[in-house]
PDB file of C-alpha atoms in Angstrom:
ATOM      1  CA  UNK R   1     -47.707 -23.984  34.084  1.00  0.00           C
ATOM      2  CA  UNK R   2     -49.792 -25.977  35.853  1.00  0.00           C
ATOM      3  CA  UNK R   3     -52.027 -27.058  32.704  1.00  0.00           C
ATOM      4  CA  UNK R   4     -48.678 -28.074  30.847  1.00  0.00           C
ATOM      5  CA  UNK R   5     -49.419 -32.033  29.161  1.00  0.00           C
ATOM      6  CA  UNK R   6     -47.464 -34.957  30.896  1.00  0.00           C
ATOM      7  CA  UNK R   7     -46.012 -35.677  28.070  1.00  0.00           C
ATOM      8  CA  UNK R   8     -45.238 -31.972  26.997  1.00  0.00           C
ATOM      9  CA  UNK R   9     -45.589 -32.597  23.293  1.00  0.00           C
ATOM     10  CA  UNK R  10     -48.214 -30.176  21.179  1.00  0.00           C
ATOM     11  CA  UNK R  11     -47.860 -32.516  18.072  1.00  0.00           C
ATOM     12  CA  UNK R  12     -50.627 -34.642  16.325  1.00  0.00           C
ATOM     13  CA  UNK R  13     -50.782 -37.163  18.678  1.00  0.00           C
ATOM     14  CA  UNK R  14     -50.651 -40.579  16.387  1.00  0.00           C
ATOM     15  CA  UNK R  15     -50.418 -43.658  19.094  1.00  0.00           C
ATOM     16  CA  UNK R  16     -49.643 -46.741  18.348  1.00  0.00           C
ATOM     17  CA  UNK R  17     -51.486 -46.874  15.078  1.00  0.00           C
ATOM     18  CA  UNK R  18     -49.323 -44.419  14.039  1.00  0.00           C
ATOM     19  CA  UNK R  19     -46.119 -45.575  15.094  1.00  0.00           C
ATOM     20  CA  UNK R  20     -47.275 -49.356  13.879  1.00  0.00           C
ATOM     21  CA  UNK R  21     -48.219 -47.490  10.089  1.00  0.00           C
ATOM     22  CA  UNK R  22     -44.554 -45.584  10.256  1.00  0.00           C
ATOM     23  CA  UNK R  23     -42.976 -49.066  10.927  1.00  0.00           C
ATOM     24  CA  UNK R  24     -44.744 -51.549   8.320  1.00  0.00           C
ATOM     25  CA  UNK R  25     -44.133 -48.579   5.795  1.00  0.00           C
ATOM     26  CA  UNK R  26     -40.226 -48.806   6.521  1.00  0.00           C
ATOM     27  CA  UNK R  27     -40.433 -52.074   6.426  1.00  0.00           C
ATOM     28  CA  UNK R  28     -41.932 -52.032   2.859  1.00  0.00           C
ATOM     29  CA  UNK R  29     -39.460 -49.297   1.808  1.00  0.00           C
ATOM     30  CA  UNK R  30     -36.835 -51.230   2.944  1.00  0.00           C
ATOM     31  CA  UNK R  31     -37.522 -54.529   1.304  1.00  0.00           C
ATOM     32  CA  UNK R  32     -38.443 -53.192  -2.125  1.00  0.00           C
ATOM     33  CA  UNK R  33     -34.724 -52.047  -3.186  1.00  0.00           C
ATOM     34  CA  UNK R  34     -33.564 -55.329  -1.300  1.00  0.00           C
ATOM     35  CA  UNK R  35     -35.663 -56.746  -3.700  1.00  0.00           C
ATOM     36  CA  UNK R  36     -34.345 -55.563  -6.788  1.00  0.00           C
ATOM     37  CA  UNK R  37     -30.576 -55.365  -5.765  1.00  0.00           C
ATOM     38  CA  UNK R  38     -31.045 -58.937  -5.015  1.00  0.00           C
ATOM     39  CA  UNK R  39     -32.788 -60.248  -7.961  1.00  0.00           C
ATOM     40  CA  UNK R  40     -31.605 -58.370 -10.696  1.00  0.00           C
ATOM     41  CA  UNK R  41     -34.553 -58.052 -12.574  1.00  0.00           C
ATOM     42  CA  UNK R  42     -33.648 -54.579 -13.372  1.00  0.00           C
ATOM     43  CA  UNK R  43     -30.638 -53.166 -14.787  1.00  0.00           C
ATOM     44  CA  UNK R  44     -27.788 -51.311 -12.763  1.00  0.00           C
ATOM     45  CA  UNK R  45     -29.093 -47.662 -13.344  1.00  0.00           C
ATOM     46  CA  UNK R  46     -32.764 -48.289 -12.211  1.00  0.00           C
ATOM     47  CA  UNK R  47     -31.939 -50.332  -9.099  1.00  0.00           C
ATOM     48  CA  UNK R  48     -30.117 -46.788  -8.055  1.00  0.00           C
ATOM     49  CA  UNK R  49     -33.006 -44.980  -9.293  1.00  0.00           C
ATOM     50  CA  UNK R  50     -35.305 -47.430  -6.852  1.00  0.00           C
ATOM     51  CA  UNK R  51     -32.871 -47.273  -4.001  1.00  0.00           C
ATOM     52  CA  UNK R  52     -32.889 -43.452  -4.052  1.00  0.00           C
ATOM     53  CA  UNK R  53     -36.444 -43.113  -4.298  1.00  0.00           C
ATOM     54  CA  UNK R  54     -37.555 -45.163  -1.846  1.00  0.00           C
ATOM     55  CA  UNK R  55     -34.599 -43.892   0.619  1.00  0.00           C
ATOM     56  CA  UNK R  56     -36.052 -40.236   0.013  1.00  0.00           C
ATOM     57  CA  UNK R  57     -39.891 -41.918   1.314  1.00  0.00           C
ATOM     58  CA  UNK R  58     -38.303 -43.539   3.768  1.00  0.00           C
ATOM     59  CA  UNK R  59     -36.826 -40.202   5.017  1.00  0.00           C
ATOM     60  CA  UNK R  60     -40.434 -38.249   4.607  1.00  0.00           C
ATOM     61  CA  UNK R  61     -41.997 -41.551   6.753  1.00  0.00           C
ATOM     62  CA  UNK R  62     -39.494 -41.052   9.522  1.00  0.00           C
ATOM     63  CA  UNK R  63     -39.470 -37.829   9.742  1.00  0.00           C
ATOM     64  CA  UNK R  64     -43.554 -37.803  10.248  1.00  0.00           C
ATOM     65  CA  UNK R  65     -44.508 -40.529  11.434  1.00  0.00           C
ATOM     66  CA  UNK R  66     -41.135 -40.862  14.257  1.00  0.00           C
ATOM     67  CA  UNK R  67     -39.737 -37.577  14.588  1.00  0.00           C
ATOM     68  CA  UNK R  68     -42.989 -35.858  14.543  1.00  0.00           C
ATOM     69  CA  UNK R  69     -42.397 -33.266  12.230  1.00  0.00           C
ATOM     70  CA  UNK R  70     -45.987 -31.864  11.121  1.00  0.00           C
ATOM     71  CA  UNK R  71     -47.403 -28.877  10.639  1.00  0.00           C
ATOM     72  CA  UNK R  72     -48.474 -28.211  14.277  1.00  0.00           C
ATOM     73  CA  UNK R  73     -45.825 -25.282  15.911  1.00  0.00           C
ATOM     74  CA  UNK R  74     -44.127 -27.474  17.456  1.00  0.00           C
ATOM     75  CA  UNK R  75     -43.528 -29.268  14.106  1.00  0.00           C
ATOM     76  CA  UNK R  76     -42.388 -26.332  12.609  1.00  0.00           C
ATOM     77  CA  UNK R  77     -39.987 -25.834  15.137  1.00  0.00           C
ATOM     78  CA  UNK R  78     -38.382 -29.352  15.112  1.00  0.00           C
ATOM     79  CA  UNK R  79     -38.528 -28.726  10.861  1.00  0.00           C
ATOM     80  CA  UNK R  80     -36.180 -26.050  10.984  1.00  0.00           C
ATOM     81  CA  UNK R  81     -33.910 -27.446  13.385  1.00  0.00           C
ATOM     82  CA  UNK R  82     -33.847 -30.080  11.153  1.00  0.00           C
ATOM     83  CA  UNK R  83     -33.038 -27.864   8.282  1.00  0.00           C
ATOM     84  CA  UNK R  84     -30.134 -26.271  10.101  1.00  0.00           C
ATOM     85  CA  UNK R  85     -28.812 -29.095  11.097  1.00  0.00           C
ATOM     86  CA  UNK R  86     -28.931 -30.663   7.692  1.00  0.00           C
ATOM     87  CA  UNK R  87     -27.082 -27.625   6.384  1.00  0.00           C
ATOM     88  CA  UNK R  88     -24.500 -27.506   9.169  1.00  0.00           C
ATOM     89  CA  UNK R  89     -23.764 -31.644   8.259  1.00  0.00           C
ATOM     90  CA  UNK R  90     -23.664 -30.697   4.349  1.00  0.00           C
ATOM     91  CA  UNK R  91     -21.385 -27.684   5.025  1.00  0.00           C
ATOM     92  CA  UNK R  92     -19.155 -29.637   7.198  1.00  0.00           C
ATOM     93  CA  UNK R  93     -18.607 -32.697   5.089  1.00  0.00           C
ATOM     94  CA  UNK R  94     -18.637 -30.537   1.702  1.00  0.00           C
ATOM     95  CA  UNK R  95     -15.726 -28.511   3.451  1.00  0.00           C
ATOM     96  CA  UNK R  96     -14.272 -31.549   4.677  1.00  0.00           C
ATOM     97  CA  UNK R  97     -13.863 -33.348   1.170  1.00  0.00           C
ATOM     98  CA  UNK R  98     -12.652 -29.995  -0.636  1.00  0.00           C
ATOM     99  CA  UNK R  99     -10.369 -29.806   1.954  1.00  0.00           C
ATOM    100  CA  UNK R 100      -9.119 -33.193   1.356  1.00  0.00           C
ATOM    101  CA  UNK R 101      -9.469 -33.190  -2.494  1.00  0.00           C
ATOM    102  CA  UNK R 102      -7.206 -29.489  -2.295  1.00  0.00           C
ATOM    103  CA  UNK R 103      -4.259 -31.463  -0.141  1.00  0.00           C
ATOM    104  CA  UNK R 104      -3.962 -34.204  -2.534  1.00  0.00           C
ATOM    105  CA  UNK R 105      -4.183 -31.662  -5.584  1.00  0.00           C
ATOM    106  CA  UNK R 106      -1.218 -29.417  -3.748  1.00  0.00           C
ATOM    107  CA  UNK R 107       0.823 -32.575  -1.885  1.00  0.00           C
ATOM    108  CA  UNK R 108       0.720 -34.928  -5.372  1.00  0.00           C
ATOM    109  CA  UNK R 109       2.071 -32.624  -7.749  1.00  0.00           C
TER     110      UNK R 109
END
C-alpha cells in the first residue's frame, strides 16, 4: 500500500499532449458534419452518412484519449464497465419504447 501512485491510475499516462490531441480532434470531428449540414454541398443521405461517421470517431477519441480506456488492466476494466453499461442503457430504452409502442397498439384500437 504504501507504493500505491498519487494519482492511483495504472493507465498510459498521456498529459497534456494527450488531452490537447483528444480535444483539437473533437474539435475537427465536430466541425466537419457542421460543415456539411450547413452548406449543403452534399445531398441529405450523405450528410447522415458524415454525421454518423464522424460521431462513431468522436466516440473512439473520447473514449481513449478522456476516459482512458486502453489496453492497460485497468483499461480493460473501465472497457467492460463500459460495455455493461451500454447494454443496460440499450435494454432499458429498447424496453422502454416497446413498452410504449405495445400501449398505443392495445389503447388505439
Amino acid at each position: 500500500m504504501a507504493n500505491q501512485s498519487v494519482s492511483g491510475s495504472d493507465h498510459l499516462d498521456l498529459g497534456a499532449k494527450g488531452y490537447i490531441t483528444g480535444f483539437i480532434a473533437s474539435l475537427i470531428l465536430t466541425m466537419i458534419p457542421f460543415y456539411f449540414a450547413y452548406t449543403g454541398v452534399l445531398s441529405r443521405e450523405v450528410t447522415i452518412v458524415v454525421l454518423i461517421l464522424s460521431a462513431i470517431a468522436q466516440l473512439v477519441v473520447h473514449l481513449f484519449y478522456f476516459l482512458h480506456m486502453d489496453s492497460t488492466e485497468k483499461g480493460r476494466f473501465n472497457m467492460l464497465s463500459f460495455v455493461f453499461t451500454a447494454v443496460i442503457v440499450f435494454i432499458v430504452i429498447a424496453g422502454s419504447i416497446w413498452i410504449m409502442w405495445n400501449l398505443n397498439n392495445n389503447m388505439m384500437m
